XYZ file of C-alpha atoms in Angstrom:
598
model
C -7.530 -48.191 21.128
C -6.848 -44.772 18.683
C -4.457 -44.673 16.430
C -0.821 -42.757 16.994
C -0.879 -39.326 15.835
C 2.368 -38.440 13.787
C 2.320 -34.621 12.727
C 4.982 -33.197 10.346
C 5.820 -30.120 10.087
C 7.192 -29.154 6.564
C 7.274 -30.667 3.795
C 10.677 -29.907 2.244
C 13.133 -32.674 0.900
C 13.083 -33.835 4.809
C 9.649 -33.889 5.546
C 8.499 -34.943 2.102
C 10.720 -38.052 2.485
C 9.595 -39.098 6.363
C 5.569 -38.752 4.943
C 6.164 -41.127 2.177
C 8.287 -43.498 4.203
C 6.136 -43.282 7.509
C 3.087 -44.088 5.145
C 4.469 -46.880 3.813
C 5.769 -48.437 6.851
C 2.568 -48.051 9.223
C 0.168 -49.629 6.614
C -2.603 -47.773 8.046
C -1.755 -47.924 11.990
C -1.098 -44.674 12.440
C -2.708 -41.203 11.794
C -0.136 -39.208 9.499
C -0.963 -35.460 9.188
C 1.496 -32.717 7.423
C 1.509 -29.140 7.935
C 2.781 -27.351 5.062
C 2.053 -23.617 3.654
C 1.814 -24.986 0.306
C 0.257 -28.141 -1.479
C 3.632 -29.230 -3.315
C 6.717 -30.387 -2.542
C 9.209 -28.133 -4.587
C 12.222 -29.400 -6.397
C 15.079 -26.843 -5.194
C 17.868 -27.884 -7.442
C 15.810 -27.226 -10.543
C 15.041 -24.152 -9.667
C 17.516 -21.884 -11.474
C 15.660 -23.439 -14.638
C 12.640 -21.815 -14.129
C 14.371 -18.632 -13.487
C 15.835 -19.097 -16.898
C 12.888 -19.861 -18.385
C 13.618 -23.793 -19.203
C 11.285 -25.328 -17.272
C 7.661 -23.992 -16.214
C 6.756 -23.985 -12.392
C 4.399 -26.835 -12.224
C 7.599 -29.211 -13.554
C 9.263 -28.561 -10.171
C 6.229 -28.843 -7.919
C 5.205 -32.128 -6.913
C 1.554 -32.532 -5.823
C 1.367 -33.942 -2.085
C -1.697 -35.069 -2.056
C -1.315 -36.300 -5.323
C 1.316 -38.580 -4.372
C 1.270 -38.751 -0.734
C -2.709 -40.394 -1.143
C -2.757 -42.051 2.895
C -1.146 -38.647 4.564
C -3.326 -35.844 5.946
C -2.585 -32.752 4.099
C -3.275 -29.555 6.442
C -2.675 -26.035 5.084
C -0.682 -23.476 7.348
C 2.158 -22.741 8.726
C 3.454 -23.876 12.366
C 3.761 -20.433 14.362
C 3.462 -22.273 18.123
C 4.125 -25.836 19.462
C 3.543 -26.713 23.085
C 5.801 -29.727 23.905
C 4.393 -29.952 27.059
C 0.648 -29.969 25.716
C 1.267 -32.109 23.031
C 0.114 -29.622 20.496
C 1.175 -27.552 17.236
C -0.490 -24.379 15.944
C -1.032 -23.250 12.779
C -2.001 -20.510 10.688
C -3.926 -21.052 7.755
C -3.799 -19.406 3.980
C -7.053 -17.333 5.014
C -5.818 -16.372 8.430
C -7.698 -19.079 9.920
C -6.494 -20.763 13.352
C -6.130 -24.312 14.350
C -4.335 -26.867 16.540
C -2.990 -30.458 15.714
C -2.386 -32.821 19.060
C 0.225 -35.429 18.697
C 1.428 -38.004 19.378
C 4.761 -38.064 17.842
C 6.233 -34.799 15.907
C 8.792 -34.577 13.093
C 9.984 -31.287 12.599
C 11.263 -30.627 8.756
C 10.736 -26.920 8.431
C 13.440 -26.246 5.889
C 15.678 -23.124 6.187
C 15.319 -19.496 5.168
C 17.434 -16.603 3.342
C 20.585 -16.118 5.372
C 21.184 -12.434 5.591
C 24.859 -10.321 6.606
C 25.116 -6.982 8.302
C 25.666 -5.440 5.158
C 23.714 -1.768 4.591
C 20.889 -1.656 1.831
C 21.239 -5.906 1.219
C 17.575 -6.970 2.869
C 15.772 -3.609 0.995
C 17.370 -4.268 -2.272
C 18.405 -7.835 -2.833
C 16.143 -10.652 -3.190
C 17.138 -14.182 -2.401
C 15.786 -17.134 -4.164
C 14.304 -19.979 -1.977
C 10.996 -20.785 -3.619
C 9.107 -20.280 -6.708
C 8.143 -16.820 -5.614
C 11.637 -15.390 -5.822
C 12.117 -17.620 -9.455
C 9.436 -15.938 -10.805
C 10.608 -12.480 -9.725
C 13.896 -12.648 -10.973
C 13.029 -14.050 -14.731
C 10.194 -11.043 -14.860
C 12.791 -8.686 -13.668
C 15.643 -9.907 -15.694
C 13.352 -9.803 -18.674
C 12.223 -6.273 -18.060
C 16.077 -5.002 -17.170
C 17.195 -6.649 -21.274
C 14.181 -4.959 -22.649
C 14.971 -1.209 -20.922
C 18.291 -1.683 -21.655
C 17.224 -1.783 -25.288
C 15.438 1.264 -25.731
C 17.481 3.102 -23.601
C 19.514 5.873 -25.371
C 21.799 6.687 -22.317
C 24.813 4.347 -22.994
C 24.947 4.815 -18.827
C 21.552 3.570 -17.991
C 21.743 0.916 -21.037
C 24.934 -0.487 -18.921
C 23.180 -0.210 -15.103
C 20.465 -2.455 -16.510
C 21.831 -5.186 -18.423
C 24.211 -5.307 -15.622
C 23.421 -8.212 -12.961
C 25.123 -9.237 -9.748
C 24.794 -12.520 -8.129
C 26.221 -12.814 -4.637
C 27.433 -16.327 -3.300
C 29.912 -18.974 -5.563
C 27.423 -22.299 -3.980
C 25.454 -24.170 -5.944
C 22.346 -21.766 -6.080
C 24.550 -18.999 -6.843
C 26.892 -20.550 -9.528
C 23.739 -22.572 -11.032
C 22.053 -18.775 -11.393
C 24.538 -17.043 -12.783
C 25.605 -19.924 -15.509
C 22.131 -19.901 -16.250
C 21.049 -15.936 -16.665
C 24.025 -15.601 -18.836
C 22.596 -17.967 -21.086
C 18.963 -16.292 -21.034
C 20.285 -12.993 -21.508
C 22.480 -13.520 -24.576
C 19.380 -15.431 -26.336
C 17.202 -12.236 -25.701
C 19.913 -9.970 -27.186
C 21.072 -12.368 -29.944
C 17.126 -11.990 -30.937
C 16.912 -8.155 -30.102
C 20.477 -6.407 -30.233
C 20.769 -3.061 -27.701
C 21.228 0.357 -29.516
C 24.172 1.304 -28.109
C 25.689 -2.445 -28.755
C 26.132 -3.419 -25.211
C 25.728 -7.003 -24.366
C 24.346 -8.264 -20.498
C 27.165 -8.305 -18.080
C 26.745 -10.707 -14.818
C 28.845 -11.018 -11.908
C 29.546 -13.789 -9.297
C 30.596 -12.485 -6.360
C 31.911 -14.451 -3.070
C 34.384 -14.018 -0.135
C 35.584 -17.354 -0.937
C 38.781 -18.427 -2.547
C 37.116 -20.116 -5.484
C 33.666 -21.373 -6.961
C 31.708 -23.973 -4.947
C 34.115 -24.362 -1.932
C 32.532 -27.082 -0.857
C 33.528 -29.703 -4.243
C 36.184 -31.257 -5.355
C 38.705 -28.406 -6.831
C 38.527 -29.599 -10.343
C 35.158 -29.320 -10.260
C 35.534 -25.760 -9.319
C 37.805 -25.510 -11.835
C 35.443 -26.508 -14.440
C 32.298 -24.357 -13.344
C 34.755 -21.511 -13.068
C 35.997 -22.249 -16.533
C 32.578 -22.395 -18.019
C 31.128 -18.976 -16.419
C 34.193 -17.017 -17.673
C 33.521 -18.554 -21.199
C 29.822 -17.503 -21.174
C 30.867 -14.037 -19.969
C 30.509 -14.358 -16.565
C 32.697 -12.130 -14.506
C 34.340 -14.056 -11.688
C 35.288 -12.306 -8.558
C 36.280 -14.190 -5.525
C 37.392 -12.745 -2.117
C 34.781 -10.162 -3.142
C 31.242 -9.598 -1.782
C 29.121 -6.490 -1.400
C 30.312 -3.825 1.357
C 26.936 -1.690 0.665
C 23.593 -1.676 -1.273
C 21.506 0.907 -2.624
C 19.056 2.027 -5.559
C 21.463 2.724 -8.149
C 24.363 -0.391 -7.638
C 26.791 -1.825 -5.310
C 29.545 -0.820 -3.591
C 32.197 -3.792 -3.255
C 34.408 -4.549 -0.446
C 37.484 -3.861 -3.515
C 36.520 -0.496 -3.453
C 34.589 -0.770 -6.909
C 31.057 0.348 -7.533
C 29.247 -1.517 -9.898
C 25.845 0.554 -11.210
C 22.687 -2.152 -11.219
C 19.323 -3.034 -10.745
C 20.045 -6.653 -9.896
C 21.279 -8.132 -6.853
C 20.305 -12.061 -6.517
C 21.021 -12.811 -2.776
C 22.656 -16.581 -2.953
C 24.730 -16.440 0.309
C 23.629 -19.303 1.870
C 20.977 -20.438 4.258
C 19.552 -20.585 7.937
C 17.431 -22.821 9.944
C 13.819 -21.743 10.212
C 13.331 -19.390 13.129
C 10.468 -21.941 14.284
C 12.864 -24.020 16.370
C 14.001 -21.021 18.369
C 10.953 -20.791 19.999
C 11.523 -24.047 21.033
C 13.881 -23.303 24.022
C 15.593 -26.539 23.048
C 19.602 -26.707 22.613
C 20.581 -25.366 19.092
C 24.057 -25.666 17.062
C 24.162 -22.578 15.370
C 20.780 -22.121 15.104
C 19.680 -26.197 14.394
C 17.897 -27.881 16.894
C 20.254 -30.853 18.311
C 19.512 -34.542 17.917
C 20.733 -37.626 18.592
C 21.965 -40.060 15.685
C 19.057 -41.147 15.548
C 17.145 -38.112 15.135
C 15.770 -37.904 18.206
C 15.312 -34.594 20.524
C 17.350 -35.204 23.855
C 15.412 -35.159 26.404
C 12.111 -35.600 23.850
C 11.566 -39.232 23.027
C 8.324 -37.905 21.194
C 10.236 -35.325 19.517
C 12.120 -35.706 16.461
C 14.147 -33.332 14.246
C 15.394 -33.785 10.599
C 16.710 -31.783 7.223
C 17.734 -28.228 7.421
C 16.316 -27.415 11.457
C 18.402 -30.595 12.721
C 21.937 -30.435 13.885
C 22.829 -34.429 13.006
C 26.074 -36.015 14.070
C 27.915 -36.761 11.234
C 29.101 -40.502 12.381
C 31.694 -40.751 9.460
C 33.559 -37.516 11.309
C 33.279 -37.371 14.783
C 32.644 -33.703 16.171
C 31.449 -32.347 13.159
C 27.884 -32.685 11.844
C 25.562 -32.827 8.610
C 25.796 -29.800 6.176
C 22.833 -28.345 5.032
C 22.310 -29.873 1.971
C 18.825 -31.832 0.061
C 20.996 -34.685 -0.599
C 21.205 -35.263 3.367
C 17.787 -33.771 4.075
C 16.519 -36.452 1.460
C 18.626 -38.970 3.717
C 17.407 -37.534 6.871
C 14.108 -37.765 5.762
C 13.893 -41.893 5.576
C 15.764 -42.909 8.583
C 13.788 -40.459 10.746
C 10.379 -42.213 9.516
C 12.420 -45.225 10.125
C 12.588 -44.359 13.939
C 9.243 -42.944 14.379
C 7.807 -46.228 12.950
C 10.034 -48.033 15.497
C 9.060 -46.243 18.458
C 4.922 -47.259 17.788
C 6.699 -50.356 17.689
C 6.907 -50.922 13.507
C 10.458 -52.766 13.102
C 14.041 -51.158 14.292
C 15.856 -47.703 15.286
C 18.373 -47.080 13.023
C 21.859 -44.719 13.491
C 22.217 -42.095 10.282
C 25.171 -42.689 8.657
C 25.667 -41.467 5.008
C 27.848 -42.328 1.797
C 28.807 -39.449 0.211
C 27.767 -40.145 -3.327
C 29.184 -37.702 -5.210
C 27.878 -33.787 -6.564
C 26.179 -32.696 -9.169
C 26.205 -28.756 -11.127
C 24.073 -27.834 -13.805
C 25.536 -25.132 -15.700
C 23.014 -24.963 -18.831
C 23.024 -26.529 -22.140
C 25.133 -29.420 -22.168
C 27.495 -27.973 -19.606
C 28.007 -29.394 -15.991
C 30.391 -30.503 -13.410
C 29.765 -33.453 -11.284
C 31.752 -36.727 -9.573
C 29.249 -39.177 -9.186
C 30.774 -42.017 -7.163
C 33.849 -39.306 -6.990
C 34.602 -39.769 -10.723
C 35.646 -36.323 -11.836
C 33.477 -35.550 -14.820
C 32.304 -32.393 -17.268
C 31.656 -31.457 -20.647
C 28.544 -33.520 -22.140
C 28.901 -36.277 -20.259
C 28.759 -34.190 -16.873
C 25.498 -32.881 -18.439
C 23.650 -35.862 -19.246
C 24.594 -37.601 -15.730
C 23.222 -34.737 -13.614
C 19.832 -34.288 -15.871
C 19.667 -38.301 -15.269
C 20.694 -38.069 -11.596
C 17.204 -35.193 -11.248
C 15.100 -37.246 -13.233
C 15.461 -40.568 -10.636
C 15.874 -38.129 -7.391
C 12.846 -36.117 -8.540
C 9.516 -38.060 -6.580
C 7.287 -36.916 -9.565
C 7.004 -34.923 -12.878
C 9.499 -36.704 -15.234
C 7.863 -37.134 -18.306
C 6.991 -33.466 -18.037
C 10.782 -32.547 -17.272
C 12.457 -34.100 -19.647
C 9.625 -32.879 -22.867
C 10.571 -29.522 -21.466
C 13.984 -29.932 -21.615
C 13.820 -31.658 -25.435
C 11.611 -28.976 -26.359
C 14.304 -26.095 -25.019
C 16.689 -27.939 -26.967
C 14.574 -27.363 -30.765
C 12.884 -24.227 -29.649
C 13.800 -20.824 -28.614
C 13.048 -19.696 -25.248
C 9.862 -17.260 -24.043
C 11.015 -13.768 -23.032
C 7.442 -12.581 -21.725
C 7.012 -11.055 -18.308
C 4.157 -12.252 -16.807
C 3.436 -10.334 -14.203
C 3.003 -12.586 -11.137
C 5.252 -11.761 -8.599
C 6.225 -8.074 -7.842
C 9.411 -6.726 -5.843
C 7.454 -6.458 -2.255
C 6.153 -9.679 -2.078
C 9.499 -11.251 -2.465
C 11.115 -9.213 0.356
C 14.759 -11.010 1.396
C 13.944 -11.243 4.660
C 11.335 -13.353 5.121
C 10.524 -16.236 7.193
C 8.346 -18.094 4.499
C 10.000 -17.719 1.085
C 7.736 -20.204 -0.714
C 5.001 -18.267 0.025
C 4.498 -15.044 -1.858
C 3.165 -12.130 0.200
C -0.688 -11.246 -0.310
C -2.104 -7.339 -1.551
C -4.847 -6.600 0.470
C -4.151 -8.372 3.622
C -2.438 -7.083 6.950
C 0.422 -8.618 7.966
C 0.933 -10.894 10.704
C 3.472 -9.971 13.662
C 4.591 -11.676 16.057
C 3.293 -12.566 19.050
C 4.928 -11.733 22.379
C 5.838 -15.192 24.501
C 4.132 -15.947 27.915
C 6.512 -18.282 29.569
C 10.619 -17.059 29.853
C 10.532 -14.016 28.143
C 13.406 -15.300 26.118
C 14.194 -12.880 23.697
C 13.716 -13.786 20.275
C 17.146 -14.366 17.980
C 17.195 -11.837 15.234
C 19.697 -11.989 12.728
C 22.154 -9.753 12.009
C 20.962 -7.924 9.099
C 17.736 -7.690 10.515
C 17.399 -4.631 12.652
C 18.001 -2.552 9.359
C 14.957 -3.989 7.807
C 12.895 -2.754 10.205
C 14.426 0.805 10.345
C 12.259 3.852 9.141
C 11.849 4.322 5.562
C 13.645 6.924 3.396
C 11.781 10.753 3.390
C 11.970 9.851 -0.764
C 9.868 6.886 0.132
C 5.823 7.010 1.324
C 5.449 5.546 3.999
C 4.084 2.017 3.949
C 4.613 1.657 0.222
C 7.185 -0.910 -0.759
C 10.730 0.511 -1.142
C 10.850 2.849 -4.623
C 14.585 1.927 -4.655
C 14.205 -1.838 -5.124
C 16.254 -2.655 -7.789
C 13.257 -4.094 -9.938
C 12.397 0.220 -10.207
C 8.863 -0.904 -9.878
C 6.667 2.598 -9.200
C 3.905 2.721 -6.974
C 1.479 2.135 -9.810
C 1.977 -1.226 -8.982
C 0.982 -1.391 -5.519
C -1.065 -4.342 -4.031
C -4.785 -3.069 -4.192
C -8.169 -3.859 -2.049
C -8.295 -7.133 -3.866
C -6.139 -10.412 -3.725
C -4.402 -11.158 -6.903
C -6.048 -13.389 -8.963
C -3.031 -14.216 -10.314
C -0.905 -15.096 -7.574
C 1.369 -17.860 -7.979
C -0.579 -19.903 -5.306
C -4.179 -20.249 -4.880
C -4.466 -18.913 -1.766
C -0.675 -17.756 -0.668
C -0.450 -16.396 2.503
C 0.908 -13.185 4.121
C 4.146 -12.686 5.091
C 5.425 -11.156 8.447
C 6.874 -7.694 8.100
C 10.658 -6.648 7.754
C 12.371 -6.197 10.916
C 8.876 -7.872 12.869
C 11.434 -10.156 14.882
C 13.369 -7.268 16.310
C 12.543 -7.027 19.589
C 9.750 -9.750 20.333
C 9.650 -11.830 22.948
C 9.392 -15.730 22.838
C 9.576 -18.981 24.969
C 8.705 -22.463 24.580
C 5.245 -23.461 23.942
C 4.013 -19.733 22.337
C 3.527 -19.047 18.838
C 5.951 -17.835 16.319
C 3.879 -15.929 14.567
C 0.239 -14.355 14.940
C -2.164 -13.941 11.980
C -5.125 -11.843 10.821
C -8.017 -12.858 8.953
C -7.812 -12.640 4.765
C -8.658 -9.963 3.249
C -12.614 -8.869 2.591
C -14.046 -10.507 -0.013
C -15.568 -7.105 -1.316
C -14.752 -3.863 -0.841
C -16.126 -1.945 1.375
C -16.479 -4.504 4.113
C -14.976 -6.439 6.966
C -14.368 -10.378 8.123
C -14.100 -10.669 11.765
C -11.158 -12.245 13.025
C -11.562 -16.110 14.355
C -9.995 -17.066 17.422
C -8.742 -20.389 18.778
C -7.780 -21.333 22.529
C -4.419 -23.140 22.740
C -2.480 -24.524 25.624
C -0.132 -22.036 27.217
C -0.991 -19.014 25.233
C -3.771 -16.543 24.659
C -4.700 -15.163 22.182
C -7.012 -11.762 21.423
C -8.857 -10.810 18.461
C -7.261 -7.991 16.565
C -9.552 -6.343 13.662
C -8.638 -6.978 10.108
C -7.212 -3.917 8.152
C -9.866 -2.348 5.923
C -9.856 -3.673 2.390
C -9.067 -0.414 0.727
C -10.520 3.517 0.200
C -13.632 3.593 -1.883
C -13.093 5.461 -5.716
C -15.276 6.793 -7.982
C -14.557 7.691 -11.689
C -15.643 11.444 -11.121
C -13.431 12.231 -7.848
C -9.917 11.789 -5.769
C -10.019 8.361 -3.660
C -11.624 8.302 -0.298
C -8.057 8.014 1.688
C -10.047 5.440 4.415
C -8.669 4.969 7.577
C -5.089 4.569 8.226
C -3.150 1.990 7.966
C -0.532 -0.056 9.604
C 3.245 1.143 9.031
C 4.098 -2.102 7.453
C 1.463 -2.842 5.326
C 1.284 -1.218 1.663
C -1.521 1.252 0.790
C -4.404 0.060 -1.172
C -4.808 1.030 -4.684
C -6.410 0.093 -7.724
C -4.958 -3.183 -9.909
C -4.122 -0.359 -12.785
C -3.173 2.701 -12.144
C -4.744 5.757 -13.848
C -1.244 6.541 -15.119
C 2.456 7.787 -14.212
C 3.276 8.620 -10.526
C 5.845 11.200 -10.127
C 9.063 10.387 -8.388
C 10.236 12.608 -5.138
C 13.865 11.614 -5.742
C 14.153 13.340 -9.150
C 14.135 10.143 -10.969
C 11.066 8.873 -13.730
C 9.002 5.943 -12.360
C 9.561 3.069 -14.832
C 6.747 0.841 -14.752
C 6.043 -3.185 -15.352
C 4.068 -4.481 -18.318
């Protein structure tokens, strides 16, 4: 007799925690496979510190095959699932297509960047969800400090040390406590001209700082951003975005070239293709994790609406400390139903919060024992180090050595504005030069229209007459000219090995889909060389078809002695090819000079 097959799809704090726990529990009985667009499991509430340059990316990534050594690791993202078949699709990192039958499915997928109706947000914020979007915003706050120091216009000086951070949460407050810290060392080190220091703002609709903890916690984060600098504003958010600032629901306009997106979070759009009841967008379960209707089917983390048993009616915010939760007691009922010990009901203890607001600053009630200062600081970098399923040693000497030594203000040049876009339905995954993008595919069963959110249309809308088309927005706030577009060649220093390509803005506007089709559809890489094309593989899947689409053309040909050959034309979405370098300056249409990355 086979073996059960048990696929898991995502491997966030939810699906991280079922794989370990499943693999344990089966001993071998059971074939464990997880689908994941990356090879680590990343450490989300650590995250500001790489922004802030404390802690280097590998610290906060967590090798899954490393330490998940009886699981099936499988590279690609879930863009189809036929319940009825049995099966899940996936697209690979190289465009590749495959299928993975089960025989019981967990779905973890995580959540995405919630966006607002709000004009300009989703072409000139950026949200921060993965290491992407980290590695963005300390390049870009690093390059804003070191314009604003050679700038001679006391104006311009004062638009780019100037940064605005939208949503009070715990990403947002975390951010903002932590830039103010970065910026002030870079200055301290390298004073401005005109004698300006960084200015950052905290922005929410809210009432106070992190609604959702105990008010003299709030109290205390508040009180420590205000001390660093931080300007506080809540019952405030952004009325309108563009190039040159904000425009506040106040009235005010604030001139900047930052705006950190930290408004909160939405399920992944994977579970609306599910046709399965949704709460606001999560997929509902039983308390024990189970799909209604679905015995096979289970649903955890940030994609699962969960009863909250200790209040009745309400259910399970969207939070890692209950996706972490989630992620045991759902392995614990998949193990029971092959017939591995008992069901359980999931019913939490709330154990208390934890803030880290840099240095030895904090907030945090563990066991709901009000607590700051020092002491705050050393129980939350204790309460990461025992949450965190890997990396510790490597943590904590990075931490000891932030504490003797000053900090690196280099940009490195990874990540650049477009491949960071806010909307995006895979922000761990930075978005690949040189490859088309993938688009949606149109569904085959209901026609149920797919559920775009609100600020989405907008992203999709025509581009500017200041802007070329198919060239990533001029007015981003990172200012980066076209110099930098993506050429005919991957990165070779891409964050990931081999990231994949994310869909284009606005891509869900109008597409069709139903249970059983894919979310997404994919083209093939880009071509290895120049010059040349890869022809597009295909795979037959239950309940869709699929046709082969040719991959874009890797880019014109140039010589030394001559203009570019244009080559043929390409999608509206995609960025035009172009050399890694550029020759030198490209002129503005809007009036304004190009500044450029180092």
């Amino acid at each position: 007799m086979s073996r059960p097959r048990i696929v898991i799809v995502g491997a966030g704090f939810a699906g991280y925690r079922t794989a370990r726990t499943l693999s344990r529990l089966t001993r071998h009985q059971a074939d464990i496979t997880l689908l994941n667009p990356t090879d680590y499991f990343l450490y989300l509430p650590l995250l500001p510190q790489v922004a802030a340059g404390i802690l280097e990316p590998r610290r906060v990534s967590v090798s899954l095959s490393g330490t998940l050594p009886h699981v099936r690791l499988v590279l690609g993202e879930a863009d189809g699932i036929d319940l009825d078949g049995h099966t899940v699709h996936y697209t690979g990192p190289e465009g590749e297509e495959g299928t993975l039958p089960f025989d019981r499915l967990v779905l973890a997928a995580g959540s995405v960047n919630k966006l607002l109706p709000v004009p300009g947000v989703a072409e000139h914020a950026h949200g921060f969800r993965g290491l992407p979007e980290a590695l963005y915003l300390r390049d870009h706050v690093t390059r804003q400090v070191e314009l604003a120091a050679a700038a001679k216009d006391r104006a311009e000086c004062a638009a780019r040390c100037t940064f605005v951070v939208v949503g009070a949460g715990y990403t947002g407050t975390e951010v903002a406590a932590h830039g103010a810290m970065y910026t002030d060392a870079q200055v301290r080190r390298h004073p401005m001209r005109t004698g300006m220091r960084p200015r950052w703002m905290l922005l929410d609709v809210a009432p106070r700082v992190l609604p959702e903890m105990d008010e003299r916690l709030s109290r205390t984060a508040e009180r420590v951003l205000r001390q660093r600098g931080v300007d506080v504003r809540m019952g405030t958010s952004v009325k309108e975005a563009t190039h040159d600032g904000v425009l506040l629901t106040d009235g005010s306009t604030v001139d900047t070239r930052t705006l950190v997106w930290c408004v909160g979070v939405r399920p992944d759009p994977l579970v609306e293709s599910l046709g399965l009841p949704l709460e606001r967008g999560r997929l509902l379960v039983d308390s024990h994790l189970r799909v209604p209707g679905r015995p096979e089917v289970f649903a955890c983390g940030d994609v699962a609406a969960v009863p909250d048993l200790n209040q009745p009616g309400q259910y399970t915010p969207m939070t890692a400390q209950h996706a972490w939760r989630h992620g045991k007691v759902c392995a614990q009922n998949v193990a029971a139903s092959l017939g591995v010990g008992r069901r359980r009901a999931y019913r939490h203890r709330d154990m208390g919060f934890v803030v880290d607001l840099g240095g030895a600053k904090a907030a945090a009630n563990p066991l709901g024992l009000p607590m700051s200062g020092p002491a705050a600081g050393a129980v939350t970098r204790g309460y990461h180090l025992a949450a965190m399923p890997g990396n510790r040693v490597r943590v904590a000497a990075d931490w000891l050595l932030d504490a003797v030594l000053p900090r690196q203000a280099v940009q490195l040049g990874l990540v650049r504005s477009w491949s960071v876009p806010l909307e995006s339905a895979s922000p761990e995954v930075a978005r690949v030069p040189g490859r088309p993008e993938r688009a949606r595919r149109a569904g085959t069963g209901t026609g149920e229209r797919d559920a775009v959110d609100p600020g989405a249309e907008r992203a999709g809308e025509e581009r500017s007459e200041e802007q070329p088309a198919g060239s990533p927005s001029q007015g981003r706030p990172s200012g980066e000219p076209a110099k930098n577009q993506p050429g005919g060649e991957p990165a070779k220093n891409q964050p990931h090995a081999e990231p994949r390509e994310e869909q284009p803005h606005g891509s869900r506007s109008g597409s069709t889909r139903a249970s059983g089709t894919p979310r997404r559809a994919a083209e093939t890489a880009g071509p290895p060389a120049r010059g040349t094309r890869k022809p597009r593989k295909t795979s037959g899947t239950s309940g869709a078809t699929r046709s082969a689409t040719p991959a874009a053309p890797s880019g014109p040909t140039r010589s030394a002695d001559g203009p570019a050959d244009p080559g043929p034309e390409l999608p509206a979405d995609q960025p035009p090819p172009g050399p890694d370098i550029a020759p030198g300056p490209v002129k503005r249409t809007d009036g304004r000079a190009a500044e450029g990355d180092s």
